Coordinates of C-alpha atoms in Angstrom, one line a residue:
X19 CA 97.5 58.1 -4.8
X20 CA 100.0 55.2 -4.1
X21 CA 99.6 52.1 -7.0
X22 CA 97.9 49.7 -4.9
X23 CA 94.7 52.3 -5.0
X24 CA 94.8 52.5 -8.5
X25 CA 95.2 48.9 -9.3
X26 CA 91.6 48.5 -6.9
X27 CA 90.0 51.5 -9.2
X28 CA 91.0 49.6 -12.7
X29 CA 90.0 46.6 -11.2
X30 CA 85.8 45.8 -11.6
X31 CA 84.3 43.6 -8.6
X32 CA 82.5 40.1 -8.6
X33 CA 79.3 41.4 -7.9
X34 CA 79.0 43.5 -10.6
X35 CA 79.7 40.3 -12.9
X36 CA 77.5 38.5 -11.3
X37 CA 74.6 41.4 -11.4
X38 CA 75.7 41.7 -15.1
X39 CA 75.3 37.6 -15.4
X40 CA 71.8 37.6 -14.2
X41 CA 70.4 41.0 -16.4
X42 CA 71.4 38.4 -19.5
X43 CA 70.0 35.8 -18.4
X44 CA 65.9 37.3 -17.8
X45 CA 66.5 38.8 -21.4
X46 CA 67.4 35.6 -22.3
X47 CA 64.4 34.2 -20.9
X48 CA 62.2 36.6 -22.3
X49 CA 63.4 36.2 -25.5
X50 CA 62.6 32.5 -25.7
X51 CA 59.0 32.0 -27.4
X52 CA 59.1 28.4 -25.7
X53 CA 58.4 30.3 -22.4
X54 CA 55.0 32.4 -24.1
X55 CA 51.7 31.5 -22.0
X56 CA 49.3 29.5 -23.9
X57 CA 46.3 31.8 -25.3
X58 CA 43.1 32.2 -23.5
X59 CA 41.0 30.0 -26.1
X60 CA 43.1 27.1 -24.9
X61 CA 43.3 27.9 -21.9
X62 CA 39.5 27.9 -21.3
X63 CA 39.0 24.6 -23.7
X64 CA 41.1 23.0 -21.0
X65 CA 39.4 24.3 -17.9
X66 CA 36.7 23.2 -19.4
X67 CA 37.6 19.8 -20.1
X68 CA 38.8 19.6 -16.6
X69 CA 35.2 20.6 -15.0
X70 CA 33.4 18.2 -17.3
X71 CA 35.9 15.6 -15.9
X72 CA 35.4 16.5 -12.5
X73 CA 31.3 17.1 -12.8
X74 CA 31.3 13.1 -14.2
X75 CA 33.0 11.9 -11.4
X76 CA 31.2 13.8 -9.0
X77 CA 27.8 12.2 -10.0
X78 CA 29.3 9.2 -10.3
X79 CA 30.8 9.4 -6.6
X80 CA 26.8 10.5 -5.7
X81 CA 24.8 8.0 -7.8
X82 CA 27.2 4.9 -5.5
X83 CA 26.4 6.8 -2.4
X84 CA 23.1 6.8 -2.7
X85 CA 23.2 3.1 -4.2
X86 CA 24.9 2.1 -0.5
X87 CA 22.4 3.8 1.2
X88 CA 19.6 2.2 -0.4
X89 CA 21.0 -1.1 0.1
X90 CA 21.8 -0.7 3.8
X91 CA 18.2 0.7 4.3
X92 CA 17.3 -2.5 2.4
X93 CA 19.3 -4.7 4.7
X94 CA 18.1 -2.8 7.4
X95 CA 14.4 -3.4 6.5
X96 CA 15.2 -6.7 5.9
X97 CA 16.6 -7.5 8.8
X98 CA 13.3 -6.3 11.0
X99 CA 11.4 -7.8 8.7
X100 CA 13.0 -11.1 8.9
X101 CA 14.1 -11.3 12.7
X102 CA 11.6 -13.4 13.8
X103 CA 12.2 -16.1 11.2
X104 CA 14.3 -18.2 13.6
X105 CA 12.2 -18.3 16.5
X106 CA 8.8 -18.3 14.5
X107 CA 10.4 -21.9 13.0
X108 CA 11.1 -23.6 16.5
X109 CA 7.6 -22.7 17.2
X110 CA 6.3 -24.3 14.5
X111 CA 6.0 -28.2 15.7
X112 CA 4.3 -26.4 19.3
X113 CA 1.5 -25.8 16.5
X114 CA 1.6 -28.9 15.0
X115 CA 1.2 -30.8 18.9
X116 CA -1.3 -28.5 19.3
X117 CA -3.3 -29.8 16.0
X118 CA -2.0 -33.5 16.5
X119 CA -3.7 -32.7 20.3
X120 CA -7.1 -31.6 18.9
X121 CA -7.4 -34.0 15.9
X122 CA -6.5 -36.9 18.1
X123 CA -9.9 -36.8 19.7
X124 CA -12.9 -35.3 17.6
X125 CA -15.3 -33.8 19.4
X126 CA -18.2 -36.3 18.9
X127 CA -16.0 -38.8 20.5
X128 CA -15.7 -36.6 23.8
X129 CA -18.2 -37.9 26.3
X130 CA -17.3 -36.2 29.7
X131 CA -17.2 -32.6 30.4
X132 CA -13.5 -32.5 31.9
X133 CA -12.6 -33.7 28.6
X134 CA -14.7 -31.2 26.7
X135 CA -13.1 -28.3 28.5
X136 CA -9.5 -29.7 28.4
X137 CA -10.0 -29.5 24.6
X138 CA -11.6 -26.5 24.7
X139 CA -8.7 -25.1 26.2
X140 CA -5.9 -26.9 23.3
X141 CA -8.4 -25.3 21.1
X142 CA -8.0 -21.7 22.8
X143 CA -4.5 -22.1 22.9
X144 CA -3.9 -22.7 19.2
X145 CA -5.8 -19.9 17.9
X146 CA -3.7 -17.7 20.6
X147 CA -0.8 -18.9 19.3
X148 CA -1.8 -18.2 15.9
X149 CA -3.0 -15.2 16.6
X150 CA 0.7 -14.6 17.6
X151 CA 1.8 -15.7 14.6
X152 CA -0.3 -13.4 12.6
X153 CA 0.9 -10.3 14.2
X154 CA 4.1 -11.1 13.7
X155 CA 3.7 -11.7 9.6
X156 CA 3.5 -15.5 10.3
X157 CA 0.6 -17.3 8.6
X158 CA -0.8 -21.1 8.3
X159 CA -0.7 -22.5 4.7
X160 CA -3.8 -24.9 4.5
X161 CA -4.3 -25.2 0.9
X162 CA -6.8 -27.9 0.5
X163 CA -9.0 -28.0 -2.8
X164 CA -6.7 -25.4 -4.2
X165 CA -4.5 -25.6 -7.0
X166 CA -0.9 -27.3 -6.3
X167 CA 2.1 -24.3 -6.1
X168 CA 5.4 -25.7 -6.2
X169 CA 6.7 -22.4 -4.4
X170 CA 4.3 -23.1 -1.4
X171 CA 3.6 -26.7 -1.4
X172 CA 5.6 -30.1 -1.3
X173 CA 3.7 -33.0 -3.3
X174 CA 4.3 -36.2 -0.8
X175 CA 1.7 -38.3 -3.3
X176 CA -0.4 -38.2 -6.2
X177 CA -3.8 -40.1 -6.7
X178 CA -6.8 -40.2 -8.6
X179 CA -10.3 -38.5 -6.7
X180 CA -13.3 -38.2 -8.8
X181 CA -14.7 -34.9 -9.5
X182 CA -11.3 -32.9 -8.8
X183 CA -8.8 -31.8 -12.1
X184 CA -5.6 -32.8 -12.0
X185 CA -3.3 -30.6 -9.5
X186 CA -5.7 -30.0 -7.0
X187 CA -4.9 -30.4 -3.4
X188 CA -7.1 -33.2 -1.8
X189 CA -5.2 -33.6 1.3
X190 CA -3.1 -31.5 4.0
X191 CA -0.7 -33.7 5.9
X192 CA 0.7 -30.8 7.3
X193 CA 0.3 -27.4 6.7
X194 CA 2.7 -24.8 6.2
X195 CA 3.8 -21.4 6.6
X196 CA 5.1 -18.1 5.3
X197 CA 6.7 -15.0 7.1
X198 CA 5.5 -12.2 5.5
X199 CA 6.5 -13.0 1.6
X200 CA 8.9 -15.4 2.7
X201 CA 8.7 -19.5 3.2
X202 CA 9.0 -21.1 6.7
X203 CA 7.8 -24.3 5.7
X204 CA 5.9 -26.1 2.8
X205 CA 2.7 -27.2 3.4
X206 CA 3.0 -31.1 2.4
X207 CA 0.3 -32.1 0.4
X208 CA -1.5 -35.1 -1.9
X209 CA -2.3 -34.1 -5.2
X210 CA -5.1 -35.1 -7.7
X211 CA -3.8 -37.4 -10.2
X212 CA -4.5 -36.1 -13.8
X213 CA -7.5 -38.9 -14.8
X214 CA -7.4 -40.1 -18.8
X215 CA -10.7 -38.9 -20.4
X216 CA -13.3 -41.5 -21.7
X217 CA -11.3 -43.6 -24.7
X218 CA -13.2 -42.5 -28.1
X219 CA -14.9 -45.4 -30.0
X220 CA -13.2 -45.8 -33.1
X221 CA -15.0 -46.0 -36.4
X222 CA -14.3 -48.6 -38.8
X223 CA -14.1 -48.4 -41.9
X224 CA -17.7 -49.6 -42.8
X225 CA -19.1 -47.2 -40.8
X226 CA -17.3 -44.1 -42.3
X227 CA -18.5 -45.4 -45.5

């Protein structure tokens, strides 16, 4: 054996070290208490916590779904509900010709029979158009002798009439109209003045005596 294959006996290799470096180091590691899992107690409190976190915002995420789709079915119903609303209002003053037309001559006034039938036939045409009206959620307001409703009615004057209370309707000008629960128009209106009641006498004081 010559001395360069001796020196390579007596001499260790770099693996080895490094084989040597890494056995150290997982004791190392296993050694260090910092490194210990957590015990099961904890573990379970915080999975736990976690799913309690996760269950609130899952029924929080639920309860706005369902408030969307309840608003959009809303909005949708509404929007049915309500799509006539436009064109029921530009039909309104057809209504009110039609009323001006009848009203213009009463009917003891009419002495032909061509007149007659031609108002006959306004006649016919309003209550079609109303009928219209009324299956489509649109209705006449024609509160007369009833009470005055701020929410339906629009006051244009107020007088005194005998035998009707204060706030009483005595006179339609025009009527108005609602689509379904909703206002198309006021009805305008006169209202019944409140009246003073009858002054009481007053006693003097020789009388009281």
């Amino acid at each position: 054996m010559n001395d360069t294959e001796k020196e390579q006996e007596t001499m260790p290799t770099h693996d080895g070290a490094a084989a040597n470096n890494n056995v150290e180091d997982v004791a190392e590691t296993s050694a260090d208490p910092g490194a210990e899992d957590a015990s099961p107690e904890a573990r379970i409190a915080a999975l736990e916590a976690e799913l309690a976190e996760q269950k609130d915002r899952l029924l929080r995420a639920l309860a706005e779904t369902e408030n969307v789709r309840r608003r959009a079915q809303r909005e949708r119903e509404d929007a049915s509900k309500y799509a006539v609303a436009g064109f029921a209002k530009d039909l309104l003053s057809v209504a009110d010709n039609l009323r001006r037309a009848i009203e213009s001559l009463p009917e003891p006034e009419v002495r032909d029979e061509r007149t007659r039938s031609l108002l006959e036939g306004v006649a016919a045409t309003e209550r079609e158009l109303l009928g219209v009206f009324e299956r489509h959620g649109v209705k006449r307001i024609d509160p007369e002798g009833e009470r005055f409703d701020h929410n339906f009615h629009q006051a244009i004057f107020e007088a005194e009439r005998l035998g009707k209370p204060g706030g009483t309707v005595i006179e339609v000008l025009q009527p108005g109209y609602v689509l379904h629960d909703r206002l198309l128009r006021p009805a305008m209106v006169g209202v019944a003045k409140e009246t003073p009641g009858p002054a009481q006498p007053v006693q003097s004081a020789d009388t009281v005596a």
